[in-house]
GROMACS .gro file of C-alpha atoms in nm:
model
  230
    1ARG     CA    1  -7.038   1.873  -6.812
    2ALA     CA    2  -6.674   1.757  -6.699
    3LEU     CA    3  -6.584   2.123  -6.597
    4LEU     CA    4  -6.871   2.111  -6.378
    5LYS     CA    5  -6.825   1.800  -6.200
    6ASP     CA    6  -6.475   1.892  -6.145
    7ALA     CA    7  -6.600   2.221  -6.002
    8TRP     CA    8  -6.832   2.034  -5.745
    9ARG     CA    9  -6.550   1.800  -5.659
   10ARG     CA   10  -6.339   2.101  -5.589
   11ALA     CA   11  -6.591   2.265  -5.364
   12GLY     CA   12  -6.654   1.942  -5.189
   13GLU     CA   13  -6.267   1.913  -5.070
   14ARG     CA   14  -6.323   2.275  -4.955
   15HIS     CA   15  -6.659   2.237  -4.806
   16ASN     CA   16  -6.804   2.499  -4.959
   17ARG     CA   17  -7.178   2.489  -4.985
   18ALA     CA   18  -7.213   2.810  -5.136
   19TRP     CA   19  -6.989   2.711  -5.438
   20ARG     CA   20  -7.139   2.383  -5.476
   21LEU     CA   21  -7.500   2.516  -5.468
   22ALA     CA   22  -7.359   2.758  -5.747
   23VAL     CA   23  -7.246   2.471  -5.951
   24ALA     CA   24  -7.578   2.302  -5.918
   25ASP     CA   25  -7.758   2.614  -6.064
   26ALA     CA   26  -7.516   2.653  -6.337
   27SER     CA   27  -7.568   2.293  -6.421
   28ARG     CA   28  -7.948   2.352  -6.447
   29ARG     CA   29  -7.897   2.676  -6.657
   30ALA     CA   30  -7.677   2.487  -6.890
   31GLY     CA   31  -7.965   2.297  -6.957
   32ASP     CA   32  -7.813   1.946  -6.791
   33CYS     CA   33  -8.114   1.878  -6.553
   34HIS     CA   34  -7.985   1.543  -6.466
   35LEU     CA   35  -7.678   1.651  -6.336
   36ALA     CA   36  -7.850   1.952  -6.133
   37TRP     CA   37  -8.057   1.682  -5.999
   38ARG     CA   38  -7.796   1.462  -5.867
   39LEU     CA   39  -7.579   1.757  -5.724
   40ALA     CA   40  -7.875   1.905  -5.569
   41GLY     CA   41  -7.961   1.553  -5.393
   42GLU     CA   42  -7.598   1.542  -5.287
   43LEU     CA   43  -7.650   1.871  -5.072
   44GLY     CA   44  -7.912   1.646  -4.848
   45ALA     CA   45  -8.272   1.608  -4.818
   46ALA     CA   46  -8.295   1.826  -4.522
   47ALA     CA   47  -8.169   2.135  -4.739
   48VAL     CA   48  -8.503   2.114  -4.940
   49ARG     CA   49  -8.733   2.052  -4.643
   50GLY     CA   50  -9.031   2.323  -4.564
   51LEU     CA   51  -9.039   2.649  -4.797
   52PRO     CA   52  -8.722   2.779  -4.918
   53ASP     CA   53  -8.522   3.105  -4.791
   54PRO     CA   54  -8.442   3.332  -5.084
   55ASP     CA   55  -8.090   3.238  -5.094
   56GLU     CA   56  -8.221   2.843  -5.132
   57VAL     CA   57  -8.444   2.910  -5.427
   58PRO     CA   58  -8.154   2.781  -5.665
   59LEU     CA   59  -8.128   2.516  -5.487
   60TRP     CA   60  -8.491   2.419  -5.524
   61GLN     CA   61  -8.457   2.496  -5.890
   62ALA     CA   62  -8.176   2.229  -5.903
   63ALA     CA   63  -8.375   1.965  -5.734
   64TRP     CA   64  -8.706   2.042  -5.940
   65PRO     CA   65  -8.558   2.175  -6.287
   66ASP     CA   66  -8.789   2.277  -6.576
   67CYS     CA   67  -8.553   2.152  -6.842
   68TYR     CA   68  -8.766   2.034  -7.155
   69LEU     CA   69  -9.056   2.219  -7.019
   70GLU     CA   70  -9.117   2.376  -7.356
   71THR     CA   71  -9.128   2.027  -7.530
   72VAL     CA   72  -9.358   1.907  -7.240
   73ARG     CA   73  -9.580   2.199  -7.265
   74ARG     CA   74  -9.645   2.182  -7.648
   75GLN     CA   75  -9.734   1.794  -7.609
   76ALA     CA   76  -9.956   1.857  -7.286
   77GLY     CA   77 -10.128   2.140  -7.392
   78ASN     CA   78 -10.142   2.319  -7.088
   79ASP     CA   79  -9.941   2.396  -6.775
   80GLU     CA   80 -10.115   2.180  -6.527
   81LEU     CA   81 -10.060   1.835  -6.722
   82ALA     CA   82  -9.683   1.988  -6.839
   83LEU     CA   83  -9.579   2.024  -6.464
   84PHE     CA   84  -9.716   1.695  -6.377
   85LEU     CA   85  -9.544   1.528  -6.642
   86LEU     CA   86  -9.221   1.678  -6.497
   87SER     CA   87  -9.307   1.545  -6.206
   88ILE     CA   88  -9.297   1.193  -6.364
   89MET     CA   89  -9.011   1.253  -6.555
   90ARG     CA   90  -8.824   1.356  -6.232
   91THR     CA   91  -8.975   1.042  -6.037
   92GLU     CA   92  -8.876   0.790  -6.376
   93SER     CA   93  -8.523   0.875  -6.475
   94GLY     CA   94  -8.401   1.216  -6.292
   95PHE     CA   95  -8.414   1.388  -6.615
   96ASP     CA   96  -8.173   1.128  -6.757
   97PRO     CA   97  -8.241   1.100  -7.144
   98ALA     CA   98  -7.994   0.794  -7.158
   99ALA     CA   99  -8.187   0.588  -6.873
  100GLN     CA  100  -8.255   0.228  -6.919
  101SER     CA  101  -8.401  -0.011  -6.680
  102VAL     CA  102  -8.351  -0.369  -6.597
  103ALA     CA  103  -8.727  -0.410  -6.764
  104ASP     CA  104  -8.567  -0.222  -7.092
  105ALA     CA  105  -8.774   0.095  -6.985
  106ARG     CA  106  -8.601   0.377  -7.174
  107GLY     CA  107  -8.547   0.729  -7.170
  108LEU     CA  108  -8.707   1.009  -6.973
  109LEU     CA  109  -9.024   0.891  -6.903
  110GLN     CA  110  -8.886   0.549  -6.892
  111LEU     CA  111  -9.126   0.426  -7.143
  112ILE     CA  112  -9.125  -0.003  -7.236
  113ASP     CA  113  -9.259  -0.116  -7.538
  114GLU     CA  114  -9.603  -0.232  -7.467
  115VAL     CA  115  -9.674   0.124  -7.408
  116ALA     CA  116  -9.444   0.300  -7.666
  117ARG     CA  117  -9.554   0.100  -7.974
  118PRO     CA  118  -9.939   0.173  -7.936
  119ALA     CA  119  -9.867   0.559  -7.868
  120ALA     CA  120  -9.627   0.582  -8.179
  121ARG     CA  121  -9.906   0.397  -8.392
  122ALA     CA  122 -10.202   0.627  -8.281
  123GLN     CA  123  -9.991   0.959  -8.362
  124GLY     CA  124  -9.915   0.837  -8.711
  125LEU     CA  125  -9.521   0.798  -8.602
  126GLU     CA  126  -9.268   0.512  -8.672
  127TYR     CA  127  -9.180   0.329  -8.416
  128HIS     CA  128  -8.822   0.278  -8.318
  129PRO     CA  129  -8.721   0.160  -7.963
  130ASP     CA  130  -8.371   0.328  -8.004
  131ARG     CA  131  -8.551   0.672  -8.042
  132LEU     CA  132  -8.699   0.629  -7.695
  133PHE     CA  133  -8.379   0.790  -7.570
  134GLU     CA  134  -8.443   1.122  -7.790
  135PRO     CA  135  -8.611   1.336  -7.557
  136GLY     CA  136  -8.865   1.519  -7.784
  137TYR     CA  137  -9.000   1.148  -7.930
  138ASN     CA  138  -9.020   0.997  -7.582
  139ILE     CA  139  -9.213   1.297  -7.445
  140ARG     CA  140  -9.447   1.292  -7.727
  141LEU     CA  141  -9.506   0.898  -7.665
  142ALA     CA  142  -9.556   0.952  -7.288
  143ALA     CA  143  -9.771   1.282  -7.311
  144TRP     CA  144 -10.020   1.060  -7.535
  145HIS     CA  145  -9.992   0.781  -7.287
  146LEU     CA  146 -10.040   0.975  -6.984
  147GLY     CA  147 -10.338   1.161  -7.158
  148ARG     CA  148 -10.552   0.827  -7.221
  149LEU     CA  149 -10.459   0.736  -6.839
  150LEU     CA  150 -10.634   1.087  -6.730
  151GLU     CA  151 -10.906   0.996  -6.957
  152ARG     CA  152 -10.966   0.633  -6.819
  153TYR     CA  153 -10.949   0.790  -6.472
  154ARG     CA  154 -11.168   1.104  -6.536
  155ASP     CA  155 -10.865   1.347  -6.455
  156ASN     CA  156 -10.747   1.176  -6.135
  157PHE     CA  157 -10.399   1.264  -6.143
  158TRP     CA  158 -10.285   1.028  -5.890
  159LEU     CA  159 -10.485   0.716  -6.002
  160ALA     CA  160 -10.285   0.831  -6.339
  161ALA     CA  161  -9.929   0.835  -6.164
  162ALA     CA  162 -10.016   0.496  -6.025
  163ALA     CA  163 -10.107   0.360  -6.326
  164TYR     CA  164  -9.850   0.489  -6.518
  165ASN     CA  165  -9.623   0.308  -6.255
  166ALA     CA  166  -9.809  -0.041  -6.205
  167GLY     CA  167 -10.050  -0.036  -6.535
  168ALA     CA  168 -10.406   0.050  -6.578
  169ALA     CA  169 -10.487  -0.375  -6.498
  170ALA     CA  170 -10.358  -0.332  -6.160
  171VAL     CA  171 -10.514   0.016  -6.100
  172ASP     CA  172 -10.848  -0.113  -6.225
  173ARG     CA  173 -10.843  -0.424  -5.979
  174TRP     CA  174 -10.778  -0.204  -5.687
  175LEU     CA  175 -11.090  -0.007  -5.798
  176GLU     CA  176 -11.292  -0.325  -5.779
  177GLU     CA  177 -11.145  -0.430  -5.442
  178PHE     CA  178 -11.170  -0.126  -5.226
  179GLY     CA  179 -11.254   0.209  -5.480
  180ASP     CA  180 -11.546   0.284  -5.268
  181LEU     CA  181 -11.328   0.413  -4.965
  182PRO     CA  182 -11.196   0.765  -4.935
  183ALA     CA  183 -10.916   0.812  -5.153
  184ASP     CA  184 -10.633   0.847  -4.859
  185LEU     CA  185 -10.748   0.497  -4.733
  186PHE     CA  186 -10.733   0.356  -5.086
  187ALA     CA  187 -10.395   0.482  -5.137
  188GLU     CA  188 -10.259   0.326  -4.814
  189LEU     CA  189 -10.424  -0.019  -4.924
  190ILE     CA  190 -10.255  -0.052  -5.260
  191PRO     CA  191 -10.054  -0.350  -5.224
  192TRP     CA  192  -9.765  -0.274  -5.416
  193THR     CA  193  -9.478  -0.060  -5.210
  194GLU     CA  194  -9.350   0.049  -5.502
  195THR     CA  195  -9.659   0.223  -5.666
  196ARG     CA  196  -9.759   0.363  -5.296
  197ARG     CA  197  -9.430   0.531  -5.290
  198TYR     CA  198  -9.405   0.632  -5.675
  199PHE     CA  199  -9.734   0.814  -5.679
  200LYS     CA  200  -9.644   0.991  -5.342
  201ARG     CA  201  -9.324   1.098  -5.487
  202VAL     CA  202  -9.476   1.225  -5.784
  203LEU     CA  203  -9.752   1.438  -5.607
  204THR     CA  204  -9.462   1.584  -5.383
  205ALA     CA  205  -9.276   1.692  -5.702
  206TRP     CA  206  -9.584   1.810  -5.882
  207ALA     CA  207  -9.653   2.037  -5.563
  208HIS     CA  208  -9.301   2.168  -5.550
  209TYR     CA  209  -9.321   2.270  -5.914
  210ALA     CA  210  -9.636   2.441  -5.866
  211PHE     CA  211  -9.502   2.632  -5.587
  212LEU     CA  212  -9.179   2.738  -5.789
  213ARG     CA  213  -9.380   2.869  -6.084
  214GLY     CA  214  -9.624   3.061  -5.820
  215GLY     CA  215  -9.923   2.873  -5.960
  216PRO     CA  216 -10.200   2.717  -5.747
  217MET     CA  217 -10.074   2.396  -5.551
  218PRO     CA  218 -10.259   2.070  -5.677
  219MET     CA  219 -10.517   1.963  -5.442
  220PRO     CA  220 -10.605   1.571  -5.493
  221SER     CA  221 -10.957   1.504  -5.385
  222LEU     CA  222 -11.036   1.256  -5.083
  223ASP     CA  223 -11.347   1.140  -5.236
  224PRO     CA  224 -11.367   0.782  -5.334
  225PRO     CA  225 -11.187   0.736  -5.649
  226ALA     CA  226 -11.409   0.734  -5.983
  227ARG     CA  227 -11.428   0.414  -6.155
  228ALA     CA  228 -11.223   0.390  -6.466
  229HIS     CA  229 -11.373   0.440  -6.799
  230PRO     CA  230 -11.438   0.104  -6.968
   0.00000   0.00000   0.00000
């Protein structure tokens, strides 16, 4: 990582964008998705707008890297959910397994104790908070939690993303208050700005991942969101 950071600094001093792009791509190939994501971000948001030219594909791959994909796929069970989980990971931690928030959310998918502990218990795993910094353990618990949210919201991915951020109790309350509205209006009425921004970022990342892997683009329904299962 130190060598890659030094190469990035030298490329910046020389204003060599092609070299900086090569360093970001090398970081991704080396498995350091956090560094690749950060370096791609430093190249600017404008560089990843629209559809990529062939020369820009490595930048997109660095900005939306697929590190941990095999682990995520094993836990998710299918590619659709795996890419959705990667999108949450990108939004939550920027692929930093050592991330820790002021609320003590930990690891790649920023799990808090009240979510991680029951997820471990349900799978017959011993629960150790410090293990949340281990990618495999963190991903396994988060995949179980996300699966339960998708069951609760009848496979509505954007409601599950909102609940991952705000908690199921808040989403259930919003469904009771204005859940009869079309989904796009419902989304804009969510009173928590952070949650509105969060699930939009997750869905945007999910679309980028689908594009990069040549799969169908996710198309959230605009029908009124279904009530949660009790």
